[in-house]
Amino acid sequence: MMQNLPFEPEFEQAYKELASTLENSTLFQKKPEFRKALQVVSVPERVIQFRVVWEDDKGQVQINRGYRVQFNSALGPYKGGLRFHPTVNLSILKFLGFEQIFKNALTGLNMGGGKGGSDFDPKGKTDNEIRRFCVSFMTELCKHIGADTDVPAGDIGVTGREVGFMFGQYKKIRNQWEGVLTGKGGSWGGSLIRPEATGYGVVYYVEHMIQHASGGKESFAGKRVAISGSGNVAQYAALKVIELGGSVISLSDSQGALVLNGEEGSFTAEEINTIAEIKVQRKQIAELATQAAFSSKFKYIPGARPWTNIAGRIDVALPSATQNEVSGDEAKALIAAGCKFIAEGSNMGSTQEAIDVFEAHRDANPGAAAIWYAPGKAANAGGVAVSGLEMAQNSARVNWSREEVDSRLKKIMEDCFNNGLATAKEYVTPAEGVLPSLVAGSNIAGFTKVAEAMKEHGDWW
Ligand code: GLU
């Protein structure tokens, strides 16, 4: 039981989601001492909170809150992204940091878990304002991170541009060129495939779900894929789906959803690239939706998410925008539209109600649609996995080819799927004809790896 907690709804949601799958498995029967590990792992090793003062283009003083949650370092340096978004607070960053611990464990690489960011809103800011904010943010953060201590990266609102500004400031103050951030530019230490990694990784993971479910008979070819979001994860997931012969039938941003008119067709790679270009300028999809090329082919629905606004069949859903972007009712609507595979590109994309709906449909009896649901901490692990590969390249002072990084990413996603599946079979005994739970299997696999390392370190006994 967690005690004396301040009001942290997102963190409590992430904790309960993990704890309930452990409780409903045979893990604590087989290893009752692991209950203690759960208590210990749910408290961050350290939380850093700081003031960020910066100057806007009018010369006015602006103040934001900066954070870094150094959650767990059992498996390696703290590792996880920085999020710049007005909704950022300690509850959001604790939920993200908590998820990150187990996600990073599932990659098989030596990375602990952390997360950070600020309530700074990049939207509506000029490039100069963003640069000044990043410099000020890193002026404090640089005291607490380092290549062997804590290695941040991007998340919502933090792209290669922001990583560049922060890296430059770290280097100036610490007088060290080191792999202290990942997602760096290709010419100064970044890994090839890192920008693509989260989106590609989700699609590689889902390929294994589809192949396993169909006994190797089906693939992405011919599948209708609903995607939410239009940032880095959604863009590269969409491009990979198109490359593999699937159709991308929706995208969205915080202001609305863009879905195909009618039941045929797909976004093209060119259309995805056009959306990527406006996102670099921090603009909304709404600005594109009125242009003739888009308005003739797509329907824009302001203020909506895609899930209930798509005409025709949905085979695969990839929530890739932000947390809690699929409600229980939307989960039911996805299943009613024929969706059999749901995998989160976002962190905690599904509400607990949505997870309960998906998990209640693992029944594979004839006549019932059997649903495969993969949580973000397994399905979107490709991003941080290639961050781990970037750290390895920086330490060895080498640069691997695209092919090398891509093949390692594919193998990590395959292992992540197989590990979740095998662990579910070992610790959860479903009724006859019910599919193994990837959410339970992934949670148990990630948790046991971290718990065992912590025990060997004397963190609990
Ligand atoms: N923000 C990403 C995630 O949620 C990437 C973190 C990283 O590369 O450190 O996993």
Coordinates of C-alpha atoms and ligand atoms in Angstrom, one line a residue:
M1 CA 0.0 0.0 0.0
M2 CA 1.2 3.5 -0.8
Q3 CA 0.9 5.9 2.2
N4 CA 0.8 9.6 2.9
L5 CA 0.7 10.5 -0.8
P6 CA -0.1 13.9 -2.0
F7 CA -2.8 14.1 -4.6
E8 CA -1.1 12.5 -7.6
P9 CA -3.8 11.1 -9.8
E10 CA -1.7 10.1 -12.9
F11 CA 1.0 8.5 -10.7
E12 CA -1.5 6.6 -8.7
Q13 CA -3.1 5.4 -11.9
A14 CA 0.2 4.1 -13.2
Y15 CA 1.1 2.5 -9.9
K16 CA -2.3 0.8 -9.5
E17 CA -2.2 -0.5 -13.1
L18 CA 1.2 -2.1 -12.5
A19 CA 0.4 -3.3 -8.9
S20 CA -3.0 -4.8 -10.0
T21 CA -1.4 -7.0 -12.7
L22 CA 1.2 -8.2 -10.2
E23 CA -1.5 -9.0 -7.6
N24 CA -3.6 -10.9 -10.2
S25 CA -0.7 -13.1 -11.2
T26 CA 1.0 -15.9 -9.3
L27 CA 4.1 -13.7 -8.7
F28 CA 3.5 -12.9 -5.1
Q29 CA 2.5 -16.5 -4.3
K30 CA 5.8 -17.7 -5.8
K31 CA 7.8 -14.7 -4.4
P32 CA 6.0 -13.1 -1.5
E33 CA 9.1 -11.0 -0.6
F34 CA 8.6 -9.1 -3.9
R35 CA 5.7 -7.1 -2.2
K36 CA 8.4 -5.3 -0.3
A37 CA 10.2 -4.5 -3.6
L38 CA 7.0 -3.0 -5.0
Q39 CA 6.8 -0.7 -2.0
V40 CA 10.5 0.4 -2.4
V41 CA 10.4 0.8 -6.2
S42 CA 7.3 3.1 -6.1
V43 CA 9.2 5.9 -4.2
P44 CA 11.6 7.9 -6.4
E45 CA 15.3 7.8 -5.4
R46 CA 15.3 11.6 -5.8
V47 CA 13.1 14.5 -7.1
I48 CA 14.7 17.7 -8.2
Q49 CA 12.5 20.8 -8.6
F50 CA 13.7 24.1 -9.7
R51 CA 12.9 27.6 -10.9
V52 CA 13.5 28.5 -14.6
V53 CA 13.5 32.3 -15.3
W54 CA 13.9 33.4 -18.9
E55 CA 13.4 36.5 -21.0
D56 CA 10.8 36.7 -23.7
D57 CA 11.1 38.7 -26.9
K58 CA 9.5 41.7 -25.3
G59 CA 12.2 41.7 -22.6
Q60 CA 9.8 40.5 -20.0
V61 CA 10.7 38.1 -17.2
Q62 CA 9.0 34.7 -17.5
I63 CA 8.9 32.1 -14.8
N64 CA 8.4 28.3 -15.2
R65 CA 8.9 25.2 -13.0
G66 CA 11.6 22.7 -13.9
Y67 CA 11.7 19.1 -12.7
R68 CA 13.8 15.9 -12.9
V69 CA 12.5 12.8 -11.2
Q70 CA 15.4 10.4 -10.7
F71 CA 13.2 7.4 -10.1
N72 CA 15.4 4.3 -10.2
S73 CA 19.1 3.6 -10.9
A74 CA 19.2 -0.2 -10.3
L75 CA 19.9 -1.1 -14.0
G76 CA 21.9 1.9 -15.1
P77 CA 22.0 5.7 -15.1
Y78 CA 18.6 7.4 -14.8
K79 CA 17.2 7.5 -18.4
G80 CA 14.1 9.1 -19.8
G81 CA 12.8 12.1 -21.6
L82 CA 12.1 15.8 -20.9
R83 CA 8.5 17.0 -21.5
F84 CA 7.8 20.7 -22.1
H85 CA 4.0 21.1 -21.9
P86 CA 1.7 23.3 -19.8
T87 CA 0.2 20.2 -18.1
V88 CA 3.5 19.1 -16.7
N89 CA 3.5 18.7 -12.9
L90 CA 5.0 16.2 -10.4
S91 CA 2.2 13.7 -10.7
I92 CA 2.6 13.5 -14.5
L93 CA 6.4 13.2 -14.3
K94 CA 6.2 10.6 -11.5
F95 CA 3.9 8.5 -13.6
L96 CA 6.2 8.9 -16.6
G97 CA 9.3 8.1 -14.6
F98 CA 7.6 5.1 -13.0
E99 CA 6.6 3.7 -16.4
Q100 CA 10.1 4.4 -17.7
I101 CA 11.8 2.2 -15.1
F102 CA 10.0 -0.9 -16.4
K103 CA 10.1 0.1 -20.0
N104 CA 13.8 0.5 -19.9
A105 CA 14.2 -2.8 -18.2
L106 CA 12.3 -4.4 -21.0
T107 CA 14.7 -3.1 -23.6
G108 CA 17.4 -5.4 -22.1
L109 CA 19.8 -2.5 -22.0
N110 CA 21.5 -1.0 -18.9
M111 CA 19.3 2.0 -18.2
G112 CA 17.6 3.2 -15.0
G113 CA 14.4 5.2 -15.1
G114 CA 13.7 8.9 -14.8
K115 CA 11.7 11.7 -16.4
G116 CA 11.7 15.5 -16.3
G117 CA 10.5 18.6 -17.9
S118 CA 8.7 21.9 -17.4
D119 CA 5.3 23.5 -17.6
F120 CA 6.8 25.7 -20.3
D121 CA 4.5 25.8 -23.4
P122 CA 6.6 25.8 -26.7
K123 CA 3.4 26.7 -28.7
G124 CA 3.3 30.3 -29.7
K125 CA 7.0 30.9 -28.8
T126 CA 9.6 32.1 -31.2
D127 CA 12.8 30.1 -31.9
N128 CA 14.8 32.7 -29.8
E129 CA 12.4 32.3 -26.9
I130 CA 12.7 28.5 -27.0
R131 CA 16.5 28.8 -27.1
R132 CA 16.6 31.2 -24.1
F133 CA 14.3 28.9 -22.2
C134 CA 16.4 25.8 -22.9
V135 CA 19.6 27.6 -21.9
S136 CA 18.0 28.7 -18.6
F137 CA 16.5 25.2 -17.9
M138 CA 19.9 23.5 -18.5
T139 CA 21.8 26.1 -16.4
E140 CA 20.2 24.4 -13.3
L141 CA 19.6 20.8 -14.6
C142 CA 23.3 20.4 -15.6
K143 CA 24.2 20.2 -11.9
H144 CA 22.2 17.0 -11.5
I145 CA 22.9 15.0 -14.7
G146 CA 25.8 13.4 -16.5
A147 CA 26.6 10.5 -18.9
D148 CA 27.0 8.1 -16.0
T149 CA 24.4 9.7 -13.7
D150 CA 21.3 10.7 -15.6
V151 CA 20.8 11.0 -19.4
P152 CA 17.7 12.9 -20.5
A153 CA 16.2 12.9 -24.0
G154 CA 13.1 14.3 -25.7
D155 CA 9.5 13.8 -25.1
I156 CA 6.4 15.9 -25.9
G157 CA 7.6 19.5 -26.8
V158 CA 11.3 18.5 -26.9
T159 CA 12.8 17.7 -30.3
G160 CA 16.3 17.6 -31.7
R161 CA 16.3 21.4 -31.7
E162 CA 15.7 21.7 -28.0
V163 CA 18.2 18.8 -27.2
G164 CA 20.8 20.8 -29.2
F165 CA 20.3 24.0 -27.2
M166 CA 20.4 22.1 -23.9
F167 CA 23.5 20.1 -25.0
G168 CA 25.3 23.3 -25.9
Q169 CA 24.6 24.8 -22.5
Y170 CA 25.6 21.7 -20.6
K171 CA 28.9 21.6 -22.6
K172 CA 29.6 25.3 -21.8
I173 CA 29.0 25.1 -18.1
R174 CA 30.6 21.7 -17.4
N175 CA 33.3 22.0 -20.0
Q176 CA 32.7 18.4 -21.1
W177 CA 31.6 16.8 -24.3
E178 CA 29.8 13.7 -23.2
G179 CA 26.8 11.6 -24.1
V180 CA 24.6 13.4 -21.5
L181 CA 21.6 13.7 -23.7
T182 CA 20.2 11.4 -26.4
G183 CA 18.3 12.4 -29.5
K184 CA 21.3 14.5 -30.5
G185 CA 22.0 15.8 -34.0
G186 CA 23.5 13.2 -36.4
S187 CA 26.7 15.2 -37.0
W188 CA 27.4 15.7 -33.2
G189 CA 26.9 12.3 -31.6
G190 CA 23.3 11.4 -32.3
S191 CA 22.4 7.9 -33.4
L192 CA 20.9 7.2 -36.8
I193 CA 17.3 6.0 -36.5
R194 CA 16.8 7.7 -33.1
P195 CA 14.1 10.1 -34.5
E196 CA 12.3 7.2 -36.2
A197 CA 12.8 4.7 -33.3
T198 CA 9.7 5.0 -31.2
G199 CA 7.3 5.0 -34.2
Y200 CA 9.1 2.2 -36.1
G201 CA 9.5 0.2 -32.9
V202 CA 5.7 0.3 -32.2
V203 CA 5.1 -1.0 -35.7
Y204 CA 7.8 -3.7 -35.4
Y205 CA 6.2 -4.8 -32.1
V206 CA 2.7 -5.0 -33.6
E207 CA 4.0 -7.0 -36.5
H208 CA 4.9 -9.7 -34.0
M209 CA 1.4 -9.4 -32.4
I210 CA -0.2 -9.9 -35.9
Q211 CA 2.1 -12.7 -36.9
H212 CA 1.6 -14.5 -33.6
A213 CA -2.2 -14.1 -33.6
S214 CA -2.5 -15.3 -37.2
G215 CA 0.0 -18.2 -37.0
G216 CA 2.3 -16.3 -39.4
K217 CA -0.4 -15.8 -42.1
E218 CA -1.0 -12.1 -41.7
S219 CA 1.1 -8.9 -41.7
F220 CA 0.5 -5.2 -41.9
A221 CA -0.3 -5.5 -45.6
G222 CA -4.0 -4.6 -46.1
K223 CA -4.6 -3.5 -42.5
R224 CA -6.5 -0.3 -41.8
V225 CA -4.5 1.5 -39.0
A226 CA -6.0 4.3 -36.9
I227 CA -3.3 6.5 -35.4
S228 CA -3.7 9.4 -33.0
G229 CA -1.2 12.2 -32.6
S230 CA 1.0 13.8 -35.2
G231 CA 4.3 14.3 -33.5
N232 CA 7.4 12.3 -33.8
V233 CA 5.9 8.9 -32.7
A234 CA 2.8 9.2 -34.9
Q235 CA 4.6 10.4 -38.0
Y236 CA 7.2 7.6 -38.1
A237 CA 4.6 4.9 -37.1
A238 CA 2.5 6.1 -40.0
L239 CA 5.4 6.1 -42.5
K240 CA 6.4 2.5 -41.4
V241 CA 2.8 1.3 -41.7
I242 CA 2.6 2.7 -45.3
E243 CA 5.9 1.1 -46.2
L244 CA 4.6 -2.2 -45.0
G245 CA 1.5 -2.0 -47.1
G246 CA -1.0 -0.9 -44.5
S247 CA -3.4 2.1 -44.7
V248 CA -3.2 5.0 -42.2
I249 CA -6.7 6.2 -41.7
S250 CA -6.4 8.9 -39.0
L251 CA -4.1 11.3 -37.3
S252 CA -4.8 14.1 -34.7
D253 CA -3.4 16.8 -32.5
S254 CA -4.5 18.5 -29.3
Q255 CA -7.0 20.6 -31.3
G256 CA -8.7 17.9 -33.4
A257 CA -8.7 14.8 -35.5
L258 CA -8.1 14.3 -39.2
V259 CA -9.7 11.2 -40.7
L260 CA -10.3 9.9 -44.2
N261 CA -13.5 10.8 -45.9
G262 CA -15.2 7.4 -46.7
E263 CA -14.0 3.9 -46.2
E264 CA -11.2 3.6 -48.7
G265 CA -7.6 5.0 -49.0
S266 CA -4.8 6.0 -46.8
F267 CA -2.7 9.0 -45.9
T268 CA 0.3 9.0 -48.3
A269 CA 3.9 9.4 -47.2
E270 CA 3.9 12.9 -48.8
E271 CA 0.9 14.0 -46.7
I272 CA 2.7 12.7 -43.5
N273 CA 5.7 14.7 -44.5
T274 CA 3.6 17.9 -45.0
I275 CA 2.2 17.4 -41.5
A276 CA 5.7 16.9 -40.1
E277 CA 6.7 20.2 -41.7
I278 CA 4.0 22.2 -40.0
K279 CA 4.7 20.5 -36.7
V280 CA 8.3 21.8 -36.9
Q281 CA 6.8 25.3 -37.0
R282 CA 4.6 24.4 -33.9
K283 CA 1.4 24.8 -36.0
Q284 CA -1.9 22.9 -35.8
I285 CA -3.3 20.4 -38.3
A286 CA -6.4 22.7 -38.5
E287 CA -4.3 25.1 -40.6
L288 CA -3.8 22.3 -43.2
A289 CA -7.3 20.9 -43.1
T290 CA -8.7 23.9 -44.9
Q291 CA -6.3 23.6 -47.8
A292 CA -7.9 22.0 -50.9
A293 CA -5.5 19.0 -51.1
F294 CA -6.5 18.0 -47.6
S295 CA -10.2 19.1 -47.4
S296 CA -11.1 17.0 -50.5
K297 CA -9.7 13.8 -49.0
F298 CA -10.1 14.2 -45.2
K299 CA -12.6 15.3 -42.6
Y300 CA -11.3 17.5 -39.8
I301 CA -13.2 17.2 -36.5
P302 CA -12.3 20.0 -34.1
G303 CA -11.9 19.1 -30.5
A304 CA -12.2 15.3 -31.2
R305 CA -10.1 12.2 -31.0
P306 CA -10.1 9.9 -34.0
W307 CA -11.4 6.7 -32.5
T308 CA -15.2 7.1 -32.9
N309 CA -15.0 9.3 -36.0
I310 CA -13.6 6.8 -38.5
A311 CA -15.8 5.4 -41.3
G312 CA -15.5 1.7 -41.9
R313 CA -13.4 -1.1 -40.5
I314 CA -10.4 -0.5 -38.1
D315 CA -7.9 -3.4 -37.8
V316 CA -5.2 -1.8 -35.7
A317 CA -5.2 1.2 -33.3
L318 CA -2.0 3.0 -32.3
P319 CA -2.7 5.7 -29.7
S320 CA 0.4 7.9 -30.1
A321 CA -0.5 11.3 -28.7
T322 CA -0.5 11.5 -24.9
Q323 CA -1.8 9.8 -21.7
N324 CA -5.4 8.8 -21.2
E325 CA -6.4 9.3 -24.8
V326 CA -8.6 6.2 -25.1
S327 CA -11.6 6.1 -22.8
G328 CA -13.6 2.9 -21.9
D329 CA -16.3 3.9 -24.4
E330 CA -13.8 4.5 -27.1
A331 CA -12.2 1.1 -26.4
K332 CA -15.6 -0.5 -26.9
A333 CA -16.1 1.5 -30.1
L334 CA -12.7 0.4 -31.5
I335 CA -13.7 -3.3 -30.8
A336 CA -17.1 -2.8 -32.4
A337 CA -15.3 -1.4 -35.5
G338 CA -13.3 -4.7 -35.8
C339 CA -10.1 -3.6 -34.1
K340 CA -8.1 -6.6 -32.9
F341 CA -4.7 -5.0 -32.1
I342 CA -4.1 -2.0 -29.9
A343 CA -0.6 -0.8 -29.1
E344 CA 0.4 2.4 -27.4
G345 CA 2.9 4.7 -28.9
S346 CA 2.1 7.1 -26.1
N347 CA 2.8 6.5 -22.4
M348 CA -0.3 5.3 -20.6
G349 CA -2.4 6.1 -23.7
S350 CA -5.3 4.0 -22.4
T351 CA -7.4 4.8 -19.3
Q352 CA -7.8 2.0 -16.8
E353 CA -11.3 1.6 -18.1
A354 CA -10.1 1.1 -21.6
I355 CA -7.5 -1.4 -20.5
D356 CA -10.2 -3.3 -18.6
V357 CA -12.3 -3.4 -21.8
F358 CA -9.4 -4.7 -24.0
E359 CA -8.3 -7.2 -21.4
A360 CA -11.9 -8.5 -21.0
H361 CA -11.8 -9.4 -24.7
R362 CA -8.8 -11.8 -24.7
D363 CA -11.4 -14.5 -25.0
A364 CA -10.4 -16.4 -28.2
N365 CA -13.4 -18.7 -28.4
P366 CA -15.0 -19.0 -31.8
G367 CA -17.3 -16.1 -32.6
A368 CA -15.7 -13.7 -30.2
A369 CA -13.0 -11.3 -31.4
A370 CA -9.8 -11.9 -29.5
I371 CA -8.1 -8.6 -28.6
W372 CA -4.3 -8.1 -28.3
Y373 CA -3.5 -5.0 -26.2
A374 CA 0.1 -3.9 -25.7
P375 CA 0.9 -1.1 -23.1
G376 CA 3.2 1.7 -23.9
K377 CA 6.0 0.4 -21.7
A378 CA 6.4 -2.5 -24.0
A379 CA 5.2 -1.2 -27.4
N380 CA 6.9 2.2 -27.4
A381 CA 10.2 1.0 -25.8
G382 CA 12.0 1.4 -29.2
G383 CA 12.6 5.1 -28.6
V384 CA 14.5 4.7 -25.4
A385 CA 16.1 1.5 -26.7
V386 CA 17.8 3.5 -29.5
S387 CA 18.7 6.1 -26.9
G388 CA 20.5 3.3 -25.1
L389 CA 22.2 2.4 -28.4
E390 CA 23.2 6.1 -28.8
M391 CA 24.8 6.0 -25.3
A392 CA 26.7 2.9 -26.3
Q393 CA 28.0 4.6 -29.5
N394 CA 29.0 7.7 -27.6
S395 CA 30.9 5.7 -25.0
A396 CA 32.8 3.8 -27.8
R397 CA 33.2 6.9 -29.9
V398 CA 31.7 5.2 -32.9
N399 CA 28.7 5.7 -35.2
W400 CA 26.8 2.7 -36.4
S401 CA 25.0 2.5 -39.8
R402 CA 21.3 2.9 -40.3
E403 CA 21.1 -0.9 -41.0
E404 CA 23.0 -1.8 -37.9
V405 CA 20.8 0.4 -35.6
D406 CA 17.6 -0.7 -37.3
S407 CA 18.4 -4.4 -37.1
R408 CA 19.2 -4.0 -33.3
L409 CA 15.9 -2.1 -32.8
K410 CA 14.0 -4.9 -34.6
K411 CA 15.6 -7.5 -32.4
I412 CA 14.9 -5.5 -29.2
M413 CA 11.2 -5.2 -30.1
E414 CA 11.0 -8.9 -31.0
D415 CA 12.6 -9.8 -27.6
C416 CA 10.3 -7.4 -25.8
F417 CA 7.2 -9.1 -27.4
N418 CA 8.4 -12.6 -26.7
N419 CA 9.5 -11.7 -23.1
G420 CA 6.0 -10.3 -22.3
L421 CA 4.3 -13.3 -23.9
A422 CA 6.5 -15.9 -22.1
T423 CA 6.2 -14.1 -18.7
A424 CA 2.4 -13.9 -19.0
K425 CA 2.3 -17.7 -19.7
E426 CA 4.5 -18.3 -16.7
Y427 CA 2.7 -16.1 -14.1
V428 CA -0.8 -15.7 -15.3
T429 CA -3.0 -18.7 -15.9
P430 CA -5.8 -17.7 -18.2
A431 CA -9.0 -19.7 -18.6
E432 CA -9.1 -22.1 -21.6
G433 CA -9.2 -20.3 -24.9
V434 CA -8.1 -16.9 -23.4
L435 CA -5.1 -15.2 -24.8
P436 CA -2.0 -14.4 -22.6
S437 CA -2.1 -10.8 -21.3
L438 CA 0.8 -8.7 -22.7
V439 CA 0.1 -6.0 -20.2
A440 CA 0.5 -8.4 -17.2
G441 CA 3.5 -10.2 -18.8
S442 CA 5.3 -7.0 -19.6
N443 CA 4.7 -5.5 -16.2
I444 CA 5.9 -8.7 -14.4
A445 CA 9.0 -9.1 -16.7
G446 CA 10.1 -5.5 -16.2
F447 CA 9.3 -5.4 -12.5
T448 CA 11.1 -8.7 -11.6
K449 CA 14.3 -7.6 -13.4
V450 CA 14.5 -4.3 -11.5
A451 CA 13.4 -5.9 -8.2
E452 CA 16.1 -8.6 -8.4
A453 CA 18.8 -6.0 -9.2
M454 CA 17.6 -3.9 -6.3
K455 CA 17.8 -6.9 -3.9
E456 CA 21.4 -7.6 -4.9
H457 CA 22.2 -3.9 -4.3
G458 CA 20.7 -4.2 -0.8
D459 CA 17.9 -1.7 -1.6
W460 CA 15.4 -4.1 0.1
W461 CA 15.6 -7.4 1.9
Ligands
GLU1 N1 10.5 10.1 -24.0 C1 10.7 8.8 -24.6 C2 10.0 7.7 -23.8 O1 8.9 8.0 -23.3 C3 12.2 8.5 -24.8 C4 13.1 8.5 -23.6 C5 14.5 8.4 -23.9 O2 14.9 8.2 -25.1 O3 15.3 8.6 -22.9 O4 10.4 6.6 -23.7

